[in-house]
Short mmCIF file of C-alpha atoms in Angstrom, two decimals:
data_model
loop_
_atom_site.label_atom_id
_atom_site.label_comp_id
_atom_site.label_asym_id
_atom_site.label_seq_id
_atom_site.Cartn_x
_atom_site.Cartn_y
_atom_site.Cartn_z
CA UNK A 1 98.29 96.56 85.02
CA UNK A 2 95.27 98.41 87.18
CA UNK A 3 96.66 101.37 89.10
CA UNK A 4 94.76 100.37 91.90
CA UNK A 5 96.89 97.43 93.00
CA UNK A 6 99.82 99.12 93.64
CA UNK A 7 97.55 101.68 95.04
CA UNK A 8 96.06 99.41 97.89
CA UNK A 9 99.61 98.51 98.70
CA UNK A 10 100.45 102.23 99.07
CA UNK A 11 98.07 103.15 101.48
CA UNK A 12 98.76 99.58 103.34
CA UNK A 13 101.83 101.00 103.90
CA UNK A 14 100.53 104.25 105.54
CA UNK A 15 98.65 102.30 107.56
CA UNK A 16 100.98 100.18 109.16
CA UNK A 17 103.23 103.77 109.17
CA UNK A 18 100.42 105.01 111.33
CA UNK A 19 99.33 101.67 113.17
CA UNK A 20 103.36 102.06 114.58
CA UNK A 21 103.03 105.01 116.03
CA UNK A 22 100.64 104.53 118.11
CA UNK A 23 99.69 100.87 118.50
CA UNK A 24 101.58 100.43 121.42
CA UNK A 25 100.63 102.93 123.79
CA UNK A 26 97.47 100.92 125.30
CA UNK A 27 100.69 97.87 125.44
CA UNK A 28 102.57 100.31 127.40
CA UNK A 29 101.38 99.03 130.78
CA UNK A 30 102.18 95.13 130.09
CA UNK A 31 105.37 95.95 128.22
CA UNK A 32 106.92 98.04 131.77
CA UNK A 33 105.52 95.23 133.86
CA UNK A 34 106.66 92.04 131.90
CA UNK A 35 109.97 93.47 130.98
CA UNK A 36 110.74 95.87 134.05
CA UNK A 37 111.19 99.18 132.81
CA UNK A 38 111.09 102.24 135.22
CA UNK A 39 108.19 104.36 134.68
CA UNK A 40 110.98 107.27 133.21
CA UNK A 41 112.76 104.55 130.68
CA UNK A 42 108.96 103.38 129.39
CA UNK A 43 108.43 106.50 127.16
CA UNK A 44 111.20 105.07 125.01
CA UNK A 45 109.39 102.29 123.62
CA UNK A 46 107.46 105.17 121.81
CA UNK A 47 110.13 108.26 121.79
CA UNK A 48 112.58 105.74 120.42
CA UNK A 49 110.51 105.55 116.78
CA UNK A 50 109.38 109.06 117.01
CA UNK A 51 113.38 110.38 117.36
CA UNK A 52 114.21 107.68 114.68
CA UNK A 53 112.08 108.21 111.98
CA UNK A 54 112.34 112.29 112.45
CA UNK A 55 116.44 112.27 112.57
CA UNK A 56 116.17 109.85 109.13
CA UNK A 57 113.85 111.21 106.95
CA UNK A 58 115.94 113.74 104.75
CA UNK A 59 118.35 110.95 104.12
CA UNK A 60 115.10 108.25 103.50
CA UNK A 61 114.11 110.74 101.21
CA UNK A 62 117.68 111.23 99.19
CA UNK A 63 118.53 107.17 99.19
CA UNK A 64 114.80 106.81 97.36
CA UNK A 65 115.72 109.12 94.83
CA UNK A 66 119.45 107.89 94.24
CA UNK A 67 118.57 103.79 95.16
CA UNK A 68 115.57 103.54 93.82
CA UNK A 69 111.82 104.14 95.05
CA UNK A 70 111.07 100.27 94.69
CA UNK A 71 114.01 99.28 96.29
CA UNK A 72 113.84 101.22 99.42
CA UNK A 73 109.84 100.46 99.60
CA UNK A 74 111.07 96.43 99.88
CA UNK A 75 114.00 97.31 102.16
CA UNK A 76 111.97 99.37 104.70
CA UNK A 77 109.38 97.11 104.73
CA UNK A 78 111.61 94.20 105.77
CA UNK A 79 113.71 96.57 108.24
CA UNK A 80 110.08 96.66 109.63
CA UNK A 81 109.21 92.98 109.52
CA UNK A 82 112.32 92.11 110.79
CA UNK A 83 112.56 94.55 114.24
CA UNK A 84 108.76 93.66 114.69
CA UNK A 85 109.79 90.03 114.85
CA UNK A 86 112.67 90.73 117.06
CA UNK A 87 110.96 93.12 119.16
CA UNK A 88 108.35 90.70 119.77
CA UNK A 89 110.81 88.22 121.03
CA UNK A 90 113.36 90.35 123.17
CA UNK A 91 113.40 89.66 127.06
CA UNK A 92 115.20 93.04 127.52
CA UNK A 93 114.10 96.78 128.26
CA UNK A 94 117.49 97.54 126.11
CA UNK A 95 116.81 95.47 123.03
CA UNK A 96 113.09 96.56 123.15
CA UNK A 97 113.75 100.10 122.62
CA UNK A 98 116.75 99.39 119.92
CA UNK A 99 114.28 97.56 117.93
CA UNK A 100 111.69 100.37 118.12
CA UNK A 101 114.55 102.58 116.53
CA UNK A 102 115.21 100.35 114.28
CA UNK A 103 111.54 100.29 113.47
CA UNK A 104 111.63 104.13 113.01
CA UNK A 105 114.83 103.73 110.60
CA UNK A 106 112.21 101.90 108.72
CA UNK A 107 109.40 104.36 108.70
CA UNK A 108 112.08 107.07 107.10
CA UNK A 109 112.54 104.80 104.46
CA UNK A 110 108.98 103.81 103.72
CA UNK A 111 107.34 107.23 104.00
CA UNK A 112 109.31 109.08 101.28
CA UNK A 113 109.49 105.41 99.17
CA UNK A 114 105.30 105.64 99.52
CA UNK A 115 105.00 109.11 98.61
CA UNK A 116 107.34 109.25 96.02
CA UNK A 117 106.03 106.16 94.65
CA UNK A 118 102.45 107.97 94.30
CA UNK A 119 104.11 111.01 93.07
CA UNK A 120 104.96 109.29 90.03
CA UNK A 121 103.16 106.38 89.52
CA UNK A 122 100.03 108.53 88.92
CA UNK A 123 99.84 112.01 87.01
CA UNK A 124 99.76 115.82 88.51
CA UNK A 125 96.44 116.43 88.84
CA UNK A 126 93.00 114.64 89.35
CA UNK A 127 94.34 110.98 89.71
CA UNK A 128 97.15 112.08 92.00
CA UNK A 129 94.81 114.05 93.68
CA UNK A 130 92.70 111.02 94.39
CA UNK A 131 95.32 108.26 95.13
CA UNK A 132 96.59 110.88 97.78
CA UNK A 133 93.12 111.04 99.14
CA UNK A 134 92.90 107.21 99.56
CA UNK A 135 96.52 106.88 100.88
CA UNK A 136 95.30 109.85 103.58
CA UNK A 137 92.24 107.60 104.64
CA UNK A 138 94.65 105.12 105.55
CA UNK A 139 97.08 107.13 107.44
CA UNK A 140 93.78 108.36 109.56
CA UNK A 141 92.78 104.76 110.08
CA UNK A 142 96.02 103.69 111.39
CA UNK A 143 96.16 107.18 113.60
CA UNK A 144 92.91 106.30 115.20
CA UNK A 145 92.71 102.58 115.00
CA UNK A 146 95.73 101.50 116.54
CA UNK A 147 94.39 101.84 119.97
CA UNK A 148 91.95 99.71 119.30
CA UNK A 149 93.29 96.94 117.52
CA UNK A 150 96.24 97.53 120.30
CA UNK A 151 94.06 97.07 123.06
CA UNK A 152 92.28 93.86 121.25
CA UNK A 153 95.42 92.58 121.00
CA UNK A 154 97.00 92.82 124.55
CA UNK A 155 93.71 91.69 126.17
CA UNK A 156 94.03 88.44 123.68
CA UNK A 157 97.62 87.57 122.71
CA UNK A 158 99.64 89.92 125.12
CA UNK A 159 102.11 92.34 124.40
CA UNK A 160 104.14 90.79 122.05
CA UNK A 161 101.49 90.52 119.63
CA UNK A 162 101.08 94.17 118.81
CA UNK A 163 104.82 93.59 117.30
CA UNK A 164 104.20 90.44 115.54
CA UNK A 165 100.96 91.86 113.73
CA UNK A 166 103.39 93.49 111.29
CA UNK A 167 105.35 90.56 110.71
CA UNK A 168 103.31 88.72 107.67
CA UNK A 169 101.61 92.44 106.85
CA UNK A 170 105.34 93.91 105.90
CA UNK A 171 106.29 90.66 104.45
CA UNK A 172 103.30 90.41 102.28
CA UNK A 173 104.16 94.28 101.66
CA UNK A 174 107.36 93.77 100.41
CA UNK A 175 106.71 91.11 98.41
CA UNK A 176 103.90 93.19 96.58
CA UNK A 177 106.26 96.32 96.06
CA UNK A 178 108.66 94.33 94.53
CA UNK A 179 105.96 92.65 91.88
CA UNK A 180 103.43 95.77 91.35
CA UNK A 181 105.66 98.88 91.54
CA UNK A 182 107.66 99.87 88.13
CA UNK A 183 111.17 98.98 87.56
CA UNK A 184 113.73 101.50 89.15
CA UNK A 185 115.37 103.72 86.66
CA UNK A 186 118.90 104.38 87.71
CA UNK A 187 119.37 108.48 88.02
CA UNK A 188 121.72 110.36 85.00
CA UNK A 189 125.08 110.73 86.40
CA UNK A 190 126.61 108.97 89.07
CA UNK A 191 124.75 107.86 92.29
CA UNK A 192 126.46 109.75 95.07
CA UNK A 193 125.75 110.81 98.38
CA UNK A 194 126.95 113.89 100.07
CA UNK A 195 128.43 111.96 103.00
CA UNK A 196 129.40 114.77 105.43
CA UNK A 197 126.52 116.63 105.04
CA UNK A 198 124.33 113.24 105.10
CA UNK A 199 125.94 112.30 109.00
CA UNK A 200 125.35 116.25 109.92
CA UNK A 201 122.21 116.71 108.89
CA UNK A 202 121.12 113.25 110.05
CA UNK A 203 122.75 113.64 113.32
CA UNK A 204 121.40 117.04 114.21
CA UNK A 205 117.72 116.69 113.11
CA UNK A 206 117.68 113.32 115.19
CA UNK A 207 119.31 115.83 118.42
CA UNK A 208 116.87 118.11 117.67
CA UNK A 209 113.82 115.82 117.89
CA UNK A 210 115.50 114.07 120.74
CA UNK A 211 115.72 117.49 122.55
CA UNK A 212 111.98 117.75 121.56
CA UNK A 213 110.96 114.66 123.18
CA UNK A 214 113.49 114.19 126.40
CA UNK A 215 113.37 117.69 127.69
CA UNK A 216 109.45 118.41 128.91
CA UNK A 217 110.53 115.32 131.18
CA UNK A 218 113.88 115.86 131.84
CA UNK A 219 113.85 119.67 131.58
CA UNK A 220 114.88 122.36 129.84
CA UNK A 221 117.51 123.62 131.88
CA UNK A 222 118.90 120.09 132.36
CA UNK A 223 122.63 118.48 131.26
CA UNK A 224 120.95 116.49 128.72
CA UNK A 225 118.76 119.16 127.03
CA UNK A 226 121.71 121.29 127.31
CA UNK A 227 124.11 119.24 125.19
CA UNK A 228 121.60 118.07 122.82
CA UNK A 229 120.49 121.72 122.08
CA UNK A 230 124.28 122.95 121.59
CA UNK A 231 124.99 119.63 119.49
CA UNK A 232 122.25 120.01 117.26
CA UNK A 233 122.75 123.47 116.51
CA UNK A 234 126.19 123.35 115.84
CA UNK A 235 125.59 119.68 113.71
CA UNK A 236 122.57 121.64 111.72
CA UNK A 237 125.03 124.42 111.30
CA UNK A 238 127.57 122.41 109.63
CA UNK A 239 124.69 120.71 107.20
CA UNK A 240 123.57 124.27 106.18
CA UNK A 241 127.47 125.29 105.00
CA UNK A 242 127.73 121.90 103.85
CA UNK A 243 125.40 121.79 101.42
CA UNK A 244 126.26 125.18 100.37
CA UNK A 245 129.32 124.20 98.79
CA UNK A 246 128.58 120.49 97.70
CA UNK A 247 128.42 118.80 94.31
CA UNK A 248 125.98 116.35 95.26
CA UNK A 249 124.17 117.95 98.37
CA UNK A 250 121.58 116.14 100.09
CA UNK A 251 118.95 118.91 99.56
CA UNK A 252 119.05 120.30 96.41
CA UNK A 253 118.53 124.39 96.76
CA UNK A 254 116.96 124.24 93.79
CA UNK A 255 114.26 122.62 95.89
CA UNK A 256 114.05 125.59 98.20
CA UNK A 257 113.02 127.91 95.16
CA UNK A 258 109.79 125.98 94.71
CA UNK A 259 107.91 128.80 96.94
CA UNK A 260 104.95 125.79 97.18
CA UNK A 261 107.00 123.04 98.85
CA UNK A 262 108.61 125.68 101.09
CA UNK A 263 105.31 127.21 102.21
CA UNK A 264 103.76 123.66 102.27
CA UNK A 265 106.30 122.57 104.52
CA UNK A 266 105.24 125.43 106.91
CA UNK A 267 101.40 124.79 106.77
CA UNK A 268 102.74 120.85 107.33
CA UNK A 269 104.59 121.90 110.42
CA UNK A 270 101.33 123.80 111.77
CA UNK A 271 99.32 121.00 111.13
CA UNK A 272 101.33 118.93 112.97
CA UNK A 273 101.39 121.00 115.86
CA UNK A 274 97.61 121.78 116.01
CA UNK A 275 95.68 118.69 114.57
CA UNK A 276 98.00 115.52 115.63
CA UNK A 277 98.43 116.39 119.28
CA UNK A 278 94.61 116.54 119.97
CA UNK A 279 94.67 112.43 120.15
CA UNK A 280 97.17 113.06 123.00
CA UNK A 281 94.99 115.38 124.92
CA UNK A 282 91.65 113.46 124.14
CA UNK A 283 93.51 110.05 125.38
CA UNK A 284 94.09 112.01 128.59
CA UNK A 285 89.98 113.42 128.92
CA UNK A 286 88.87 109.64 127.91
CA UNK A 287 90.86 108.09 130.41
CA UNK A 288 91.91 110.57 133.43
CA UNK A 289 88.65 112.37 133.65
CA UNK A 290 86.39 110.13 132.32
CA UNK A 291 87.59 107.16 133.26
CA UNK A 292 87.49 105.27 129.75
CA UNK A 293 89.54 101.44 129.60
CA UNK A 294 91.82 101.61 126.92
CA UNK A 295 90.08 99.42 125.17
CA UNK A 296 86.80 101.99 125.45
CA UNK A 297 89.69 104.49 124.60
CA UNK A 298 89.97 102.84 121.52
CA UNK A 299 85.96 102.40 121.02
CA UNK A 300 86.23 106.41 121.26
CA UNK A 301 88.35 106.99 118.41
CA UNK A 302 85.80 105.09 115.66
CA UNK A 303 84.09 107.94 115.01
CA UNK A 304 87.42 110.19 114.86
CA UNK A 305 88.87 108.08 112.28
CA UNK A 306 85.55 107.70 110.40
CA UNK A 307 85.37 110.98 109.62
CA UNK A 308 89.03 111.38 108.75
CA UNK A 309 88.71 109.08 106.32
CA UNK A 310 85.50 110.44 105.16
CA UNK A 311 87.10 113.93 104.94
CA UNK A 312 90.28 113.18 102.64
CA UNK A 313 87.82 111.90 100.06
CA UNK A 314 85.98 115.05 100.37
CA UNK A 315 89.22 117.13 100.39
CA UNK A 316 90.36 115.38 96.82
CA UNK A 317 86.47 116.36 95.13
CA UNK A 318 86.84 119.81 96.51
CA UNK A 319 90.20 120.32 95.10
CA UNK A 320 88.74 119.61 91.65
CA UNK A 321 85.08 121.67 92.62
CA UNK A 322 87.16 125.00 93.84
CA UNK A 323 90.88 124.35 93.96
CA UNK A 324 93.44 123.61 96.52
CA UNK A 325 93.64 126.90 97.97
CA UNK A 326 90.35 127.30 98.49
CA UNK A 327 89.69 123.63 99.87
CA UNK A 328 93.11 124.08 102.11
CA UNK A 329 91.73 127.33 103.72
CA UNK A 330 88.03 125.63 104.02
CA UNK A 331 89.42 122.80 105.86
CA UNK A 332 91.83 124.56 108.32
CA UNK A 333 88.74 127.03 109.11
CA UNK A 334 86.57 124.25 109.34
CA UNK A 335 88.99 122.69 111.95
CA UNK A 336 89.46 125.65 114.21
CA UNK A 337 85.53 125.49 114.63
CA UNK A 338 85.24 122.49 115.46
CA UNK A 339 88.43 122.28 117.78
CA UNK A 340 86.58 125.83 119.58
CA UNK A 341 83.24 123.27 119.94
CA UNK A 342 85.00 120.49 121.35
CA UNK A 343 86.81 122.00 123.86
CA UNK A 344 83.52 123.72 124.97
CA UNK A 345 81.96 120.29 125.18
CA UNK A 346 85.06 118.48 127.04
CA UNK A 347 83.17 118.47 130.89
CA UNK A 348 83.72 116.01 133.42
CA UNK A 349 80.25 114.58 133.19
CA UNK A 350 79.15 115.62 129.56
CA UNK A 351 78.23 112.58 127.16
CA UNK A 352 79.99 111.26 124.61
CA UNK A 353 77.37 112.53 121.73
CA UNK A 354 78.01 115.74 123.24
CA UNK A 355 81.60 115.74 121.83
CA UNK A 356 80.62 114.62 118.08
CA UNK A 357 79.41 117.82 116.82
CA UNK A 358 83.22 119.22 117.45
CA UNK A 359 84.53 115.93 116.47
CA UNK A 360 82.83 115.72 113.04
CA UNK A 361 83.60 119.36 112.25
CA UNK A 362 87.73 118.68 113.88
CA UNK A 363 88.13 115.56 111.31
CA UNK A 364 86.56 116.64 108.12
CA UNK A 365 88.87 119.59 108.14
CA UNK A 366 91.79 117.74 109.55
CA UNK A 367 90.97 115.09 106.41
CA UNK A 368 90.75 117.70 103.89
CA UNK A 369 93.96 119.39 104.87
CA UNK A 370 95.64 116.70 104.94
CA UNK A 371 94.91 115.70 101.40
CA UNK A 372 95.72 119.32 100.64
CA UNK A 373 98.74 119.32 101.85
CA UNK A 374 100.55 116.92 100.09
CA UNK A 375 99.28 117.33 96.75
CA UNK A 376 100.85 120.97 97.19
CA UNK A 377 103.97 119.75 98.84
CA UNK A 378 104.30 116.90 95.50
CA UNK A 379 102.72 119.77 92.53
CA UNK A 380 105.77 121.18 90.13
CA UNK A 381 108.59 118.67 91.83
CA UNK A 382 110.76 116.95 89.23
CA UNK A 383 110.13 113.08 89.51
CA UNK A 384 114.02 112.64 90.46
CA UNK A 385 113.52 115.12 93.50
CA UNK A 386 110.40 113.88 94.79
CA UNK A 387 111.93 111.38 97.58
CA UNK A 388 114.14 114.41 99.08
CA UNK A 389 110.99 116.79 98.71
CA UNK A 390 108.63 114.16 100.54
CA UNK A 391 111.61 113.75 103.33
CA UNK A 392 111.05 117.75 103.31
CA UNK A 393 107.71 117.71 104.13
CA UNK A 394 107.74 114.96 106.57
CA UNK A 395 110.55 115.97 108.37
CA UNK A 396 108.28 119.32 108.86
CA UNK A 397 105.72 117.22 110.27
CA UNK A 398 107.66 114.98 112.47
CA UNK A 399 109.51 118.33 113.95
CA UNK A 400 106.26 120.18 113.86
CA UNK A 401 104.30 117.76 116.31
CA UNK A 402 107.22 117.33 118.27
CA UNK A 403 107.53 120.89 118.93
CA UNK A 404 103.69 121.57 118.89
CA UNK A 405 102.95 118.74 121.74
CA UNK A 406 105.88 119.80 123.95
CA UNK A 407 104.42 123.79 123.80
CA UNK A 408 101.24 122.34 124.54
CA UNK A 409 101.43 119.72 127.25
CA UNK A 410 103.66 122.69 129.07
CA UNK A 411 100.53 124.83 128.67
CA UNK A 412 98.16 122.46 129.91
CA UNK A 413 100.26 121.62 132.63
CA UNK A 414 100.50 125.62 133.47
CA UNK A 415 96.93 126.35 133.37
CA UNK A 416 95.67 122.46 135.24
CA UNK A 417 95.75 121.90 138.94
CA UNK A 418 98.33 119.80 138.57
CA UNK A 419 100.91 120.89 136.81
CA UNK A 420 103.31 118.21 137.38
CA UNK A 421 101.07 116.13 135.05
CA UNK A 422 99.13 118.46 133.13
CA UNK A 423 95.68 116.10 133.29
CA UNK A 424 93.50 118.13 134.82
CA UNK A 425 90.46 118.71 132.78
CA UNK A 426 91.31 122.67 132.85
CA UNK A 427 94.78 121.95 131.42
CA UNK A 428 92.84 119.81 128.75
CA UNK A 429 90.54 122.20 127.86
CA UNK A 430 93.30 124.96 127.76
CA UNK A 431 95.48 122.48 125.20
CA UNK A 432 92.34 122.25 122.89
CA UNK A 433 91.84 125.55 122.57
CA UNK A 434 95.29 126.32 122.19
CA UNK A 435 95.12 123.99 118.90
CA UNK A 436 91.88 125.92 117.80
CA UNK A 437 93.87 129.04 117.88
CA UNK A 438 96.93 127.37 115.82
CA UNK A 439 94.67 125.99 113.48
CA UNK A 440 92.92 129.66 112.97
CA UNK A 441 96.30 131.63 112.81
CA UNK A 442 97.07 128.78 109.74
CA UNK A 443 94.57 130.09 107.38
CA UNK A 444 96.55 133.34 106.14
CA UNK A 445 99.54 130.92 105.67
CA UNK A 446 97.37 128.92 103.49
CA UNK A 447 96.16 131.54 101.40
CA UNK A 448 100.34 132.42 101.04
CA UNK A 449 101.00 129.01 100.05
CA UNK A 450 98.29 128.60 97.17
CA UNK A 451 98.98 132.24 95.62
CA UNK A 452 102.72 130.56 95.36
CA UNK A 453 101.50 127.60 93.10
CA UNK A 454 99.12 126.81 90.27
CA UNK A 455 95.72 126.09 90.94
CA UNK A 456 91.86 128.44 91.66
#
């Protein structure tokens, strides 16, 4: 059978990954109003996933190596069809926001099933290289389209419609996974789960991302943040001395000795951080300063995804031209140019061509790291750890951004006029170039992480 079926399912996958995330923010409005949420409760119809799928991943990533990689890619995409259906439906604020979690539970299963399923399907090297490239294209579509097919959608169907779009698209997904992808091979040994240190590590990543999200709103100083900061400490605490002493732990530290997947894990975290919160900030310039409709918004972010797309591709023929290290430490210096150009061109009455040059420089680097990134965080991985190691690497992203956006909304708000909100166009401005830095301090860490594995 042609490798590129099960390909195109793959990176439809990643897109409706990233299509969730964001798809309903330009819904946000219509969902408060025709359910009657408060303005504090409406965050959760997008925190909700975000806490979800962090908290999950590490155990995502174990059940696809102990269940089965085919298995878990049909289960989590019918967790997905299924709360998209419901979620559609619901009449209440509560059920809404359950059904987004649920949704999440189903991105921690599909994002380690995908990668794995990549990381073994096709060989270390050039094809993995380029399978990666053309799954990365279709996370940056989903990043950047979702606001516009979200506001299409709304404007046309209403609010309900951004859930039911992934109704027949999971279905059809699951139903594909289970006829394309290879037979699961059960693991040698029994299949067991460490089950304490599964609930504590589980439990106290999901408190710390919570703590990540809720507190910038709530505060730092606040009951809430409080508890959830002591919890998850103590929770991540027990996980570490857990897995210490287990049989069957849910992280392997044999994993840990693989000096590329740690150090890719860091450059992931970064990345998130730096390159995934600038949609945030740019959402705010389009719309608070220069007035953009969401569904202009969304006319905005074309060219951003374009040249996502366009730079994965060129990440995966630079890898084989001059090597991973080299194309990893191209890209991130090629982003923290073009981040230091756009913020210079962010004005309140500058034109939108005035932007591109940063823009086009932002997403080719952004592209090519992101290739980069996982083909290090995959290279020298046995195939029966490479669902835990993806749950590694993704849990670094999802904590990464989390941390990165809350640093750098506070920031924004510090340096704007209004720090209550942080929109000011100084407080934009001040974000961007607080992402240009990031990016530029990431370059010695990716020289570290490519002198720690094969490759130029």
């Amino acid at each position: 059978m042609s490798a590129r079926l099960p390909l195109l399912v793959l990176a439809l996958a990643q897109l409706v990954i990233a299509l969730d995330y964001n798809i309903v923010y330009v819904a946000l409005p219509d969902i408060g109003a025709g359910l009657g949420f408060s303005d504090h409760d409406l965050q959760w119809v997008v925190s909700a996933y975000v806490v979800t799928t962090g908290g999950f991943l590490l155990l995502g990533g174990r059940a696809v190596d102990l269940l089965g990689r085919r298995r878990m890619f049909v289960a989590a995409a019918l967790i997905y069809a299924g709360s998209s259906l419901v979620g559609g439906l619901t009449e209440a604020p509560g059920a809404l926001v359950a059904m987004r979690a649920l949704q999440g539970i189903g991105g921690s299963l599909l994002f380690p099933a995908t990668l794995s399923l990549i990381n073994t399907i096709y060989a270390e090297g050039p094809e993995r290289n380029r399978a990666l490239a053309v799954w990365g294209a279709a996370g940056a579509g989903g990043l950047c389209f979702g606001s516009l097919l979200g506001g299409v959608l709304v404007d046309a169907l209403g609010w309900p419609s951004v859930f039911f779009v992934n109704v027949p698209v999971a279905g059809a997904m699951a139903w594909a996974g289970r006829v394309l992808f290879p037979a699961d091979v059960p693991p040698p040994g029994a299949r067991r789960f460490d089950l304490t240190g599964a609930l504590a590590g589980t439990a106290g990543i999901t408190l710390l991302v919570f703590l990540l999200v809720h507190a910038p709103a709530a505060g730092w100083s606040s009951p809430s943040a409080f508890a959830s900061a002591v919890l998850s400490l103590a929770l991540l605490t027990l996980f570490a001395v857990v897995e210490t002493r287990s049989r069957n732990p849910l992280v392997p530290s044999r994993l840990f000795r693989n000096r590329g997947l740690v150090a890719a894990m860091a450059v992931t975290a970064v990345y998130s951080a730096t390159f995934s919160s600038l949609p945030y900030f740019l959402t705010l310039y389009f719309q608070t300063v220069r007035g953009y409709s969401a569904f202009t918004t969304g006319l905005a972010f074309l060219v951003p995804a374009l040249v996502v797309a366009a730079g994965t591709q060129a990440g995966e023929r630079a890898v084989a031209a001059v090597g991973v290290r080299r194309m990893l430490v191209g890209g991130m210096a090629l982003g923290a140019v073009g981040a230091a150009a756009l913020g210079l061109a962010l004005t309140r009455h500058g034109s939108y061509p005035m932007l591109l040059p940063g823009i086009v420089l932002l997403g080719l680097g952004q592209g090519a790291a992101w290739t980069g990134m996982w083909i290090t965080a995959a290279a020298g991985v046995a195939p029966d750890d490479q669902g835990v190691a993806s749950g590694l690497a993704s849990t670094s992203l999802q904590v990464g951004g989390a941390v990165g956006l809350a640093v750098l909304v506070a920031l924004a708000g510090a340096a704007g006029q209004h720090p209550a909100d942080g929109t000011s166009l100084t407080g934009i401005r001040t974000a961007v170039f607080a992402i240009a830095a990031g990016i530029a301090c990431a370059v010695p860490l990716t020289l570290a992480v490519r002198r720690t594995t094969t490759g130029p």
